[in-house]
Coordinates of C-alpha atoms in Angstrom, one line a residue:
Chain O
M1 CA -33.8 -18.7 4.8
I2 CA -34.3 -15.2 6.2
T3 CA -35.7 -13.3 3.3
V4 CA -34.0 -10.1 2.2
S5 CA -35.8 -7.2 0.6
V6 CA -34.9 -5.7 -2.7
G7 CA -34.4 -2.4 -0.9
A8 CA -31.9 -3.9 1.5
V9 CA -29.9 -5.4 -1.4
G10 CA -30.0 -2.0 -3.1
L11 CA -28.6 -0.3 0.0
L12 CA -25.8 -3.0 0.2
L13 CA -25.0 -2.3 -3.5
L14 CA -24.6 1.4 -2.7
W15 CA -22.5 0.7 0.5
G16 CA -20.3 -1.9 -1.3
T17 CA -19.6 0.7 -4.1
A18 CA -18.8 3.4 -1.6
V19 CA -16.5 1.0 0.2
G20 CA -14.7 0.0 -3.0
L21 CA -14.2 3.6 -3.8
D22 CA -12.8 4.3 -0.3
L23 CA -9.8 1.9 -0.7
V24 CA -7.9 4.0 -3.2
S25 CA -9.9 6.9 -4.6
V26 CA -12.0 8.6 -2.0
P27 CA -12.0 9.2 1.0
Q28 CA -9.5 6.6 2.2
G29 CA -11.2 6.8 5.6
L30 CA -11.2 3.2 6.9
L31 CA -14.6 2.4 5.4
S32 CA -12.9 -0.3 3.2
R33 CA -11.5 -2.1 6.3
P34 CA -13.5 -5.4 6.3
L35 CA -14.4 -5.0 10.0
V36 CA -16.1 -1.7 9.1
S37 CA -17.7 -2.6 5.8
A38 CA -19.0 -5.9 7.2
S39 CA -20.4 -4.4 10.4
V40 CA -22.3 -1.7 8.5
A41 CA -23.6 -4.3 6.0
G42 CA -24.8 -6.3 9.0
W43 CA -26.5 -3.3 10.5
L44 CA -28.3 -2.6 7.1
L45 CA -29.5 -6.3 7.3
G46 CA -30.6 -6.0 10.9
D47 CA -27.8 -8.3 12.3
V48 CA -24.8 -6.3 13.5
G49 CA -23.5 -9.3 15.5
T50 CA -23.0 -11.5 12.4
G51 CA -21.5 -8.5 10.5
L52 CA -19.0 -8.0 13.3
Q53 CA -18.0 -11.7 13.3
V54 CA -17.5 -12.0 9.6
G55 CA -15.7 -8.6 9.6
A56 CA -13.4 -9.7 12.4
V57 CA -12.4 -12.9 10.5
L58 CA -11.6 -11.0 7.3
E59 CA -9.9 -8.2 9.3
L60 CA -7.3 -10.7 10.6
F61 CA -6.4 -11.3 6.9
A62 CA -6.5 -7.6 6.0
L63 CA -3.9 -6.9 8.8
D64 CA -1.4 -8.9 6.7
V65 CA -1.7 -6.5 3.8
L66 CA 0.7 -3.6 3.5
P67 CA -0.5 -1.3 0.7
V68 CA 2.8 0.3 -0.2
G69 CA 3.2 1.9 -3.6
A70 CA 2.0 0.0 -6.6
S71 CA 2.2 -3.5 -5.2
R72 CA -0.7 -5.7 -5.8
Y73 CA -3.0 -6.6 -2.9
P74 CA -6.4 -8.2 -2.3
E75 CA -9.4 -5.9 -1.7
Y76 CA -11.5 -6.8 1.3
G77 CA -14.2 -4.1 1.4
P78 CA -16.9 -5.1 -1.1
A79 CA -16.0 -8.7 -0.4
A80 CA -16.9 -8.2 3.2
V81 CA -20.3 -6.8 2.2
G82 CA -21.1 -9.9 0.2
A83 CA -19.7 -12.2 2.9
T84 CA -22.1 -10.6 5.4
L85 CA -25.1 -11.0 3.2
L86 CA -24.4 -14.7 2.9
A87 CA -23.6 -15.3 6.6
V88 CA -26.7 -13.4 7.8
G89 CA -28.8 -15.5 5.4
L90 CA -27.4 -18.8 6.6
A91 CA -28.0 -17.8 10.3
R92 CA -26.8 -21.2 11.8
A93 CA -23.7 -22.8 13.0
G94 CA -21.0 -22.6 10.4
G95 CA -22.5 -19.6 8.6
V96 CA -19.8 -17.2 9.6
G97 CA -17.1 -19.4 8.1
V98 CA -19.0 -19.9 4.8
G99 CA -19.6 -16.2 4.5
A100 CA -16.0 -15.4 5.3
L101 CA -14.8 -17.9 2.7
L102 CA -16.9 -16.1 0.0
G103 CA -15.3 -12.9 1.2
L104 CA -11.8 -14.3 0.8
V105 CA -12.5 -15.5 -2.8
I106 CA -14.0 -12.1 -3.8
A107 CA -11.1 -10.2 -2.1
L108 CA -8.6 -12.1 -4.3
F109 CA -10.6 -11.5 -7.4
A110 CA -11.2 -7.8 -6.6
G111 CA -7.4 -7.3 -6.2
Y112 CA -7.1 -8.1 -9.9
T113 CA -9.7 -5.5 -10.8
L114 CA -7.5 -2.8 -9.1
D115 CA -4.7 -3.9 -11.4
W116 CA -7.1 -3.5 -14.4
L117 CA -8.1 0.0 -13.2
R118 CA -4.5 1.1 -12.9
H119 CA -3.7 -0.2 -16.4
A120 CA -6.8 1.5 -17.9
N121 CA -5.9 4.8 -16.2
A122 CA -2.4 4.4 -17.6
R123 CA -3.6 3.9 -21.1
D124 CA -5.8 6.9 -20.8
V125 CA -2.9 9.0 -19.5
H126 CA -0.6 7.7 -22.2
R127 CA -3.1 8.8 -24.9
R128 CA -3.3 12.3 -23.5
A129 CA 0.5 12.6 -22.8
D130 CA 1.0 15.4 -25.3
D131 CA -1.8 17.5 -23.9
L132 CA -0.4 17.0 -20.4
N133 CA 3.1 17.9 -21.4
D134 CA 1.6 21.0 -23.0
G135 CA 0.1 22.1 -19.7
S136 CA -3.5 21.5 -20.6
G137 CA -5.7 21.9 -17.5
L138 CA -8.6 20.4 -19.4
A139 CA -6.7 17.1 -20.0
I140 CA -5.9 16.9 -16.3
R141 CA -9.6 17.4 -15.3
N142 CA -10.8 14.9 -17.9
L143 CA -8.4 12.2 -16.8
Q144 CA -9.2 12.7 -13.1
W145 CA -12.9 12.4 -13.7
A146 CA -12.5 9.5 -16.0
G147 CA -10.4 7.7 -13.4
L148 CA -13.0 8.4 -10.7
R149 CA -15.9 7.2 -12.9
R150 CA -13.9 4.1 -13.8
D151 CA -13.4 3.3 -10.1
V152 CA -17.1 3.8 -9.4
A153 CA -17.9 1.3 -12.1
R154 CA -15.2 -1.1 -10.9
S155 CA -16.5 -1.0 -7.3
A156 CA -20.1 -1.4 -8.3
G157 CA -19.1 -4.3 -10.5
V158 CA -17.2 -6.1 -7.8
T159 CA -20.1 -5.5 -5.4
V160 CA -22.7 -6.9 -7.9
V161 CA -20.6 -10.1 -8.2
A162 CA -20.2 -10.4 -4.4
L163 CA -23.9 -9.8 -3.7
G164 CA -24.9 -12.1 -6.6
L165 CA -22.8 -15.0 -5.3
A166 CA -24.1 -14.3 -1.8
L167 CA -27.7 -14.6 -2.9
L168 CA -26.9 -17.7 -4.9
G169 CA -25.3 -19.2 -1.8
R170 CA -28.3 -18.4 0.3
V171 CA -30.5 -20.3 -2.1
L172 CA -28.2 -23.2 -2.6
L173 CA -27.5 -23.7 1.1
D174 CA -31.1 -23.1 2.1
G175 CA -32.7 -24.9 5.0
Q176 CA -31.3 -28.3 5.7
V177 CA -28.0 -28.4 3.9
P178 CA -25.4 -29.0 6.6
L179 CA -22.6 -26.4 6.6
P180 CA -19.0 -27.5 7.1
R181 CA -18.6 -26.8 10.8
A182 CA -14.8 -26.9 10.7
L183 CA -14.6 -23.9 8.3
T184 CA -14.9 -21.2 10.9
P185 CA -12.2 -22.4 13.2
V186 CA -9.8 -23.2 10.3
L187 CA -10.3 -19.7 8.8
V188 CA -9.8 -18.1 12.3
G189 CA -6.7 -20.1 12.7
V190 CA -5.1 -19.1 9.4
G191 CA -6.3 -15.5 10.1
V192 CA -4.4 -15.5 13.4
T193 CA -1.3 -16.5 11.5
A194 CA -1.9 -13.9 8.8
A195 CA -2.4 -11.1 11.4
L196 CA 0.7 -12.2 13.3
S197 CA 2.9 -12.3 10.2
G198 CA 1.7 -8.8 9.3
A199 CA 2.5 -7.6 12.8
I200 CA 6.0 -9.3 12.8
R201 CA 6.8 -7.7 9.4
N202 CA 5.7 -4.3 10.7
A203 CA 7.8 -4.7 13.8
G204 CA 11.0 -5.7 11.9
R205 CA 13.6 -7.0 14.2
G206 CA 15.0 -6.4 17.7
R207 CA 13.4 -4.6 20.5
R208 CA 10.1 -3.9 18.7
L209 CA 9.4 -7.6 18.5
L210 CA 9.5 -7.6 22.3
W211 CA 6.5 -5.2 22.4
L212 CA 4.6 -7.5 20.1
G213 CA 5.4 -10.3 22.6
I214 CA 4.2 -8.2 25.5
G215 CA 1.0 -7.4 23.7
L216 CA 0.5 -11.1 23.0
A217 CA 1.0 -12.0 26.6
A218 CA -1.5 -9.4 27.8
G219 CA -4.0 -10.6 25.2
L220 CA -3.6 -14.2 26.2
A221 CA -4.0 -13.2 29.9
L222 CA -7.3 -11.6 29.1
V223 CA -8.6 -14.6 27.1
P224 CA -10.0 -16.7 30.1
G225 CA -12.4 -13.8 30.8
L226 CA -14.0 -14.3 27.4
L227 CA -14.7 -18.0 27.7
P228 CA -18.1 -19.3 28.7
Chain D
M1 CA 27.5 -11.6 1.9
P2 CA 26.5 -8.7 4.0
I3 CA 25.2 -6.7 1.0
R4 CA 21.8 -8.3 1.3
L5 CA 20.2 -6.6 -1.7
F6 CA 21.3 -4.6 -4.7
R7 CA 18.2 -2.7 -5.9
I8 CA 17.5 -0.3 -8.8
D9 CA 14.6 2.0 -7.9
D10 CA 14.1 5.5 -9.2
R11 CA 12.1 6.6 -6.2
L12 CA 15.2 5.6 -4.1
I13 CA 14.2 5.3 -0.4
H14 CA 10.5 4.8 0.0
G15 CA 7.9 2.6 1.6
Q16 CA 8.6 -0.5 -0.4
V17 CA 12.3 -0.2 0.3
V18 CA 12.2 0.5 4.0
L19 CA 9.0 -1.3 5.1
G20 CA 9.0 -4.0 2.4
W21 CA 12.7 -5.0 2.0
A22 CA 14.9 -3.4 4.6
R23 CA 12.8 -4.5 7.6
A24 CA 12.3 -8.0 6.3
L25 CA 16.0 -8.4 5.7
G26 CA 17.2 -6.8 8.9
I27 CA 19.1 -4.1 7.1
V28 CA 21.1 -1.7 9.2
D29 CA 22.8 0.4 6.5
I30 CA 21.2 1.7 3.3
V31 CA 23.8 2.9 0.8
L32 CA 22.4 5.3 -1.8
V33 CA 24.6 5.6 -4.8
D34 CA 23.7 8.7 -6.9
D35 CA 26.0 11.3 -8.2
G36 CA 23.4 14.1 -8.0
V37 CA 22.2 13.3 -4.5
A38 CA 25.8 12.8 -3.2
A39 CA 26.5 16.4 -4.2
S40 CA 23.2 17.9 -2.8
P41 CA 22.9 18.3 1.0
W42 CA 19.3 19.4 0.9
E43 CA 18.2 16.3 -1.1
Q44 CA 20.2 14.2 1.4
D45 CA 18.2 15.8 4.2
L46 CA 15.0 14.7 2.5
Y47 CA 16.1 11.1 1.9
R48 CA 17.5 10.8 5.5
M49 CA 14.0 11.5 6.8
A50 CA 12.7 8.4 5.0
V51 CA 15.0 6.1 6.9
P52 CA 13.6 4.5 10.0
P53 CA 15.5 5.1 13.2
E54 CA 16.9 1.6 13.4
M55 CA 18.8 2.1 10.1
Q56 CA 21.5 4.4 8.9
V57 CA 22.0 5.8 5.4
E58 CA 25.2 6.6 3.5
F59 CA 25.2 8.9 0.4
V60 CA 28.0 8.1 -2.0
N61 CA 28.8 8.8 -5.7
T62 CA 29.6 6.1 -8.1
E63 CA 33.4 6.3 -7.7
Q64 CA 33.1 6.1 -3.9
A65 CA 30.8 3.1 -4.2
R66 CA 33.2 1.2 -6.4
R67 CA 36.0 1.9 -3.9
K68 CA 34.0 0.8 -0.8
L69 CA 32.2 -2.1 -2.4
P70 CA 34.7 -4.8 -1.2
E71 CA 34.6 -3.4 2.3
W72 CA 30.7 -3.6 2.5
R73 CA 30.7 -7.0 1.0
D74 CA 33.2 -8.4 3.5
G75 CA 31.8 -6.4 6.4
T76 CA 29.5 -7.7 9.2
M77 CA 26.8 -5.0 8.7
D78 CA 23.7 -6.0 6.6
V79 CA 23.7 -3.5 3.7
L80 CA 21.1 -2.6 1.1
L81 CA 22.8 -0.9 -1.9
L82 CA 20.4 1.3 -3.9
T83 CA 20.7 3.2 -7.2
G84 CA 18.1 5.3 -9.0
E85 CA 19.6 4.7 -12.5
I86 CA 20.4 1.4 -14.3
E87 CA 23.6 2.9 -15.6
T88 CA 24.8 3.7 -12.0
M89 CA 24.3 0.1 -11.0
V90 CA 26.1 -1.1 -14.1
R91 CA 29.1 1.1 -13.3
V92 CA 29.2 0.1 -9.7
L93 CA 29.3 -3.6 -10.6
A94 CA 31.5 -3.4 -13.7
G95 CA 34.2 -6.1 -13.4
V96 CA 33.5 -7.1 -9.7
P97 CA 34.5 -10.6 -8.7
D98 CA 31.8 -12.9 -7.6
P99 CA 28.9 -10.9 -9.3
P100 CA 25.8 -10.6 -7.1
S101 CA 22.0 -10.6 -8.0
V102 CA 20.3 -7.3 -8.8
N103 CA 16.7 -6.5 -8.0
L104 CA 14.7 -4.2 -10.2
G105 CA 12.3 -2.3 -8.0
G106 CA 10.5 0.6 -9.6
I107 CA 11.7 2.1 -12.9
H108 CA 8.9 4.3 -14.0
H109 CA 7.6 5.9 -17.1
R110 CA 9.7 8.4 -19.0
A111 CA 9.5 9.5 -22.6
G112 CA 10.7 6.5 -24.8
R113 CA 10.1 3.8 -22.1
T114 CA 7.5 1.2 -22.6
E115 CA 5.8 -0.9 -20.0
R116 CA 7.4 -4.3 -19.2
L117 CA 5.7 -4.8 -15.8
P118 CA 3.4 -2.4 -14.0
Y119 CA 6.3 -1.1 -12.1
V120 CA 9.1 -1.5 -14.7
Y121 CA 9.2 0.7 -17.8
L122 CA 12.3 0.4 -20.0
T123 CA 13.6 1.7 -23.3
D124 CA 15.0 -0.9 -25.7
E125 CA 18.4 0.6 -25.0
E126 CA 18.0 0.1 -21.2
L127 CA 16.8 -3.5 -21.7
A128 CA 19.9 -4.2 -23.8
E129 CA 22.0 -2.7 -21.0
L130 CA 20.5 -5.0 -18.5
R131 CA 21.0 -8.0 -20.8
R132 CA 24.7 -7.1 -21.0
L133 CA 24.8 -6.8 -17.2
E134 CA 23.3 -10.3 -17.0
A135 CA 25.8 -11.6 -19.6
S136 CA 28.6 -10.4 -17.3
G137 CA 27.4 -12.8 -14.6
V138 CA 25.0 -10.6 -12.6
R139 CA 21.5 -12.2 -12.2
V140 CA 18.8 -9.6 -12.8
S141 CA 15.2 -10.0 -11.8
A142 CA 12.3 -7.7 -11.0
E143 CA 10.3 -7.8 -7.7
D144 CA 8.7 -4.7 -6.2
V145 CA 8.0 -6.1 -2.7
P146 CA 9.2 -9.3 -1.1
G147 CA 6.8 -12.1 -1.8
A148 CA 5.5 -10.6 -5.0
G149 CA 7.5 -13.2 -6.9
A150 CA 10.7 -12.5 -8.9
V151 CA 10.4 -12.0 -12.6
G152 CA 13.4 -12.8 -14.7
L153 CA 14.9 -10.6 -17.4
K154 CA 13.7 -12.8 -20.2
A155 CA 10.1 -12.1 -19.3
L156 CA 10.6 -8.4 -19.7
G157 CA 10.8 -8.3 -23.5
Chain P
M1 CA -2.8 33.0 -3.6
T2 CA -6.4 31.9 -3.8
G3 CA -8.1 28.6 -4.1
E4 CA -6.8 26.9 -0.9
G5 CA -10.2 25.5 0.1
R6 CA -10.8 24.0 -3.3
A7 CA -7.4 22.5 -3.4
L8 CA -8.0 20.9 0.0
L9 CA -11.2 19.3 -1.3
R10 CA -9.4 18.0 -4.4
L11 CA -6.6 16.6 -2.2
M12 CA -9.2 14.2 -0.8
V13 CA -9.4 12.6 -4.2
I14 CA -5.7 12.7 -4.9
Q15 CA -5.6 9.1 -6.0
G16 CA -8.7 9.2 -8.1
A17 CA -6.8 8.7 -11.4
W18 CA -4.0 6.4 -9.9
S19 CA -2.2 4.9 -12.9
Y20 CA 1.0 2.8 -13.4
E21 CA 2.3 5.5 -15.7
R22 CA 2.1 8.6 -13.5
M23 CA 0.9 7.2 -10.2
I24 CA -0.8 10.1 -8.4
G25 CA 0.6 12.7 -10.9
V26 CA -2.7 13.5 -12.5
G27 CA -4.4 13.9 -9.0
M28 CA -1.6 16.3 -8.1
G29 CA -2.2 18.3 -11.2
F30 CA -5.9 18.3 -10.5
A31 CA -5.4 19.6 -6.9
A32 CA -2.9 22.2 -8.1
Q33 CA -5.2 23.9 -10.6
P34 CA -7.1 26.2 -8.1
L35 CA -3.8 27.2 -6.6
L36 CA -2.1 28.0 -10.0
H37 CA -5.1 30.0 -11.1
D38 CA -3.6 33.4 -10.2
L39 CA -0.6 32.8 -12.5
E40 CA -2.8 32.4 -15.5
A41 CA -3.6 36.1 -15.8
A42 CA -0.2 37.4 -14.6
T43 CA 2.2 35.1 -16.5
P44 CA 0.4 32.8 -18.9
E45 CA 3.6 31.0 -20.1
R46 CA 4.7 30.2 -16.5
H47 CA 1.1 29.0 -15.8
R48 CA 1.3 26.6 -18.7
E49 CA 4.7 25.2 -17.7
A50 CA 3.6 25.0 -14.1
T51 CA 0.5 23.0 -15.0
A52 CA 2.5 20.6 -17.1
R53 CA 5.0 20.1 -14.2
S54 CA 2.1 19.6 -11.7
S55 CA 0.8 16.4 -13.4
E56 CA 4.2 14.7 -14.0
F57 CA 4.9 11.3 -12.4
F58 CA 4.6 11.6 -8.6
N59 CA 3.9 9.3 -5.7
C60 CA 3.8 9.6 -2.0
H61 CA 1.4 8.8 0.8
P62 CA -2.0 10.3 -0.1
Y63 CA -2.5 12.1 3.2
L64 CA 0.8 13.9 2.9
A65 CA 0.6 14.9 -0.7
G66 CA -0.4 18.4 0.3
L67 CA 3.2 19.1 1.5
A68 CA 4.6 18.4 -2.0
L69 CA 1.6 20.2 -3.6
G70 CA 1.9 23.3 -1.5
A71 CA 5.7 23.5 -1.7
S72 CA 5.8 23.2 -5.5
V73 CA 3.0 25.7 -6.0
R74 CA 4.7 28.1 -3.7
A75 CA 7.9 27.6 -5.7
E76 CA 6.0 28.2 -9.0
H77 CA 4.7 31.5 -7.6
D78 CA 8.1 32.5 -6.4
G79 CA 9.5 32.0 -9.8
V80 CA 12.0 29.2 -8.9
A81 CA 13.6 27.5 -11.9
G82 CA 11.6 24.6 -13.3
A83 CA 14.4 22.1 -13.1
Q84 CA 14.8 22.9 -9.3
I85 CA 11.1 22.3 -8.8
Q86 CA 11.3 18.9 -10.5
R87 CA 14.2 17.9 -8.3
L88 CA 12.2 18.9 -5.2
R89 CA 9.2 16.9 -6.3
T90 CA 11.3 13.8 -7.0
A91 CA 13.1 14.0 -3.7
L92 CA 9.9 14.6 -1.8
C93 CA 8.4 11.3 -3.1
S94 CA 10.8 9.5 -0.8
P95 CA 10.2 11.0 2.7
L96 CA 6.5 11.7 2.2
G97 CA 6.0 8.1 1.0
A98 CA 8.2 6.4 3.7
L99 CA 7.0 8.6 6.6
G100 CA 3.4 8.2 5.6
D101 CA 3.6 4.5 5.1
Q102 CA 5.2 4.1 8.6
V103 CA 2.9 6.5 10.4
F104 CA -0.4 5.5 8.8
W105 CA -0.3 2.2 6.9
A106 CA 2.0 0.4 9.3
G107 CA 1.1 2.5 12.3
L108 CA -2.1 4.3 13.0
V109 CA -4.4 2.1 10.8
P110 CA -3.4 -1.3 12.2
I111 CA -3.3 0.2 15.7
L112 CA -6.9 1.5 15.4
M113 CA -8.2 -1.7 13.8
S114 CA -6.5 -3.8 16.5
L115 CA -8.0 -1.7 19.2
A116 CA -11.4 -2.0 17.6
L117 CA -11.0 -5.8 17.4
A118 CA -10.0 -6.0 21.0
A119 CA -12.8 -3.7 22.2
I120 CA -15.4 -5.7 20.2
A121 CA -14.0 -9.0 21.6
L122 CA -14.3 -7.6 25.1
G123 CA -18.0 -6.7 24.5
G124 CA -17.7 -3.2 23.0
G125 CA -20.1 -3.7 20.0
G126 CA -20.5 -1.6 16.9
W127 CA -20.3 1.8 18.6
V128 CA -16.5 1.4 19.2
L129 CA -16.1 1.0 15.4
A130 CA -18.2 4.2 14.7
A131 CA -16.0 6.2 17.1
V132 CA -12.8 4.8 15.5
V133 CA -14.0 5.7 12.0
V134 CA -15.2 9.2 12.9
G135 CA -12.1 10.0 14.9
F136 CA -9.7 8.7 12.2
N137 CA -11.4 10.8 9.5
L138 CA -11.3 14.0 11.6
F139 CA -7.6 13.4 12.2
R140 CA -7.0 12.6 8.5
A141 CA -8.7 15.9 7.5
A142 CA -6.6 17.8 10.0
V143 CA -3.4 16.2 8.6
T144 CA -4.4 17.0 5.0
R145 CA -5.0 20.6 5.9
W146 CA -1.8 20.9 7.9
A147 CA 0.2 19.4 5.0
L148 CA -1.1 21.8 2.5
R149 CA -0.6 24.8 4.8
T150 CA 2.9 23.8 5.7
G151 CA 3.8 23.2 2.0
L152 CA 2.4 26.6 0.9
E153 CA 4.2 28.4 3.7
S154 CA 7.6 26.8 3.3
G155 CA 8.1 26.3 -0.5
M156 CA 11.6 25.1 -1.3
Q157 CA 12.3 24.9 2.5
V158 CA 9.6 22.2 3.0
G159 CA 12.2 19.6 3.9
R160 CA 13.3 21.6 6.9
A161 CA 9.7 22.1 7.9
V162 CA 8.9 18.4 7.7
S163 CA 11.9 17.4 9.6
A164 CA 11.1 19.8 12.4
S165 CA 7.5 18.7 12.5
W166 CA 5.7 15.9 14.4
L167 CA 6.0 13.5 11.5
P168 CA 9.5 12.0 11.9
R169 CA 8.9 11.7 15.7
A170 CA 5.6 9.9 15.1
A171 CA 7.3 7.6 12.6
A172 CA 10.0 6.7 15.2
K173 CA 7.5 6.0 18.0
V174 CA 4.6 4.4 16.3
A175 CA 6.1 0.8 16.0
V176 CA 5.8 0.2 19.8
P177 CA 2.0 0.7 20.1
A178 CA 1.6 -1.0 16.8
G179 CA 3.2 -4.2 18.2
L180 CA 1.5 -3.9 21.5
T181 CA -2.0 -3.5 20.1
A182 CA -1.6 -6.2 17.4
G183 CA -0.4 -8.6 20.1
L184 CA -3.3 -7.8 22.3
A185 CA -6.0 -8.0 19.6
I186 CA -5.0 -11.3 17.9
P187 CA -5.7 -13.8 20.8
L188 CA -8.7 -11.8 22.0
T189 CA -10.3 -11.8 18.6
A190 CA -9.6 -15.5 18.0
A191 CA -11.1 -16.4 21.5
W192 CA -14.2 -14.2 20.9
L193 CA -14.8 -15.8 17.5
L194 CA -14.3 -19.4 18.8
A195 CA -16.0 -19.0 22.2
P196 CA -19.4 -20.5 21.1
G197 CA -17.9 -23.9 20.1
L198 CA -14.8 -24.0 22.3
G199 CA -12.8 -27.2 22.8
G200 CA -12.8 -28.9 19.4
D201 CA -12.8 -25.6 17.6
L202 CA -9.8 -24.3 19.5
L203 CA -7.9 -27.4 18.6
I204 CA -8.8 -27.1 14.9
A205 CA -7.9 -23.4 14.9
S206 CA -4.6 -23.9 16.6
A207 CA -3.6 -26.7 14.2
S208 CA -4.6 -24.6 11.2
A209 CA -2.7 -21.6 12.5
G210 CA 0.4 -23.8 13.1
V211 CA 0.3 -25.5 9.7
A212 CA -0.4 -22.1 8.0
G213 CA 2.6 -20.6 9.8
V214 CA 4.9 -23.4 8.5
L215 CA 3.6 -23.0 5.0
L216 CA 4.0 -19.2 5.1
R217 CA 7.5 -19.4 6.5
F218 CA 8.8 -22.1 4.1
G219 CA 6.3 -22.3 1.3
G220 CA 7.8 -19.7 -1.0
A221 CA 6.9 -16.2 -1.8
R222 CA 3.7 -16.8 -3.7
L223 CA 2.0 -18.7 -0.9
T224 CA 0.2 -15.7 0.8
S225 CA -2.0 -16.1 3.9
L226 CA -5.1 -15.6 1.7
R227 CA -4.1 -18.4 -0.6
V228 CA -3.3 -20.7 2.3
A229 CA -6.8 -20.1 3.7
L230 CA -8.4 -20.9 0.3
L231 CA -6.3 -24.1 0.1
F232 CA -7.5 -25.2 3.5
A233 CA -11.1 -24.4 2.7
V234 CA -11.0 -26.5 -0.4
L235 CA -9.6 -29.4 1.6
I236 CA -12.3 -29.1 4.1
L237 CA -15.1 -28.9 1.5
L238 CA -13.7 -32.0 -0.2
W239 CA -13.4 -33.8 3.2
T240 CA -17.0 -33.0 4.2
R241 CA -18.3 -34.0 0.7
F242 CA -16.4 -37.3 0.3
A243 CA -15.5 -38.4 3.9
P244 CA -17.0 -41.7 4.9

């Protein structure tokens, strides 16, 4: 097992929290896209390549998410940070798949914490409804800061769980334990379907589907150049 | 049945409606039934902007909607009929033959309403009104975006 | 009117108190405060009413909230009737939500992420990603500033200003590049990820993609891609544990 320093885990905790905050609260600037959050996590761990691979697998799934309105969706940012910590530690064939699997599990769970946050904020707003309807600027400021603090706590909490499970995975799968080799291609395969179904939904029907088809043809034409 | 979806959503035309439902169902005509909007050109201009280029939108009041309902239902165009108020939908569907299903999209907080789902807040009065609608043969369920899973009226309280 | 700079900063955290009850209403109220400050001394009663209105239920795309914020604050300063301002806010939820979702969530964001995936697959490395993130955030900041400015300038006429702006045109055009880039990125990313162990892996991936496609198409609404992936993973773990 490649050892990881306490300092590096601390940096990952900060990064995961920032990434969790980015999704809804601030700054909503793509940091929470799994490709970005995993790559930076890989860079902090000295292995950008693995971060990019884990991030790419999870990004295929994230392309299937349309965050419109209040609908419930998985959260891939902090999950991708934990996934990278695990994959970098395994550093052998199959590691990317095992890391990405952890990422998918955390993403699903993290989606529920967003639901909790929105309910907690709603209860808070409900309690101060009279002040708000009275035009109290103080109530608005209190609620806003409370919401932000809550999201910081939520993001940090999700990241702690993700990093904890990743470290546990590194210990349990240490050394000679063989990894399920089929996991990576299976997740890539399902990810391809996920990204495609997101793209089809975005395109709607008719002529726009044609452009998706043209893109696919171009992508497939370039594939042979990538193969060894 | 070319009216593919009857939806009650107090934000009227927004992302969940156009990207979530209308594109998935291949809708070409969004019918917005609202007496206030039907009488207000500047509001219509705003709602028209929310409609993607491959779709058209019609603004009608409740009376016009009742009159044109058979024509939409028998037509060939895929239609999404949208109201902002529960009461409007009830009046549009009062006594129609072959009652359709109605989708509750977003009905948000207002004084007196309590949370039934994260996106559905209802007063007891409104819930009773929806129950009467269901008793008249219209199936009522809540689902904000396609795939979220429909929640029946019984689960709302 | 003063406080535009502070309002702009607060617009960056517009969703900081997102709740099911008022959605981004509280964030709107928070961002409105620096802009309503002038009213406090001049007309305290109007200031109180305006503050109450500013935090009512509201939702739209976060990057475009400045249009609604600026327009309603302008209207408050111009002394427009409260009920009119409420109607304007309600009606603005619709285009600012739908246009923003089309342009950003279903447009620019997947386009940029697809381009980044394709570039990385073709050997671009992490620098591509850094450029994408920096570029996107600069654009996002510019859009936020434009939105607030336009709202403040046009007040109740904001609808006309939006319809004459770049937004509806972008919404109409963005689907073509979104389809193209997604199509380009998906096979390239898969090939890049599978290249080390090609052959058997390609077969496994194709079979998984196919079965997942069938499940997503016919498996009912609750079977999302994420859940299908977890289901397959469990099957594989069981297989590797108990296979002969």
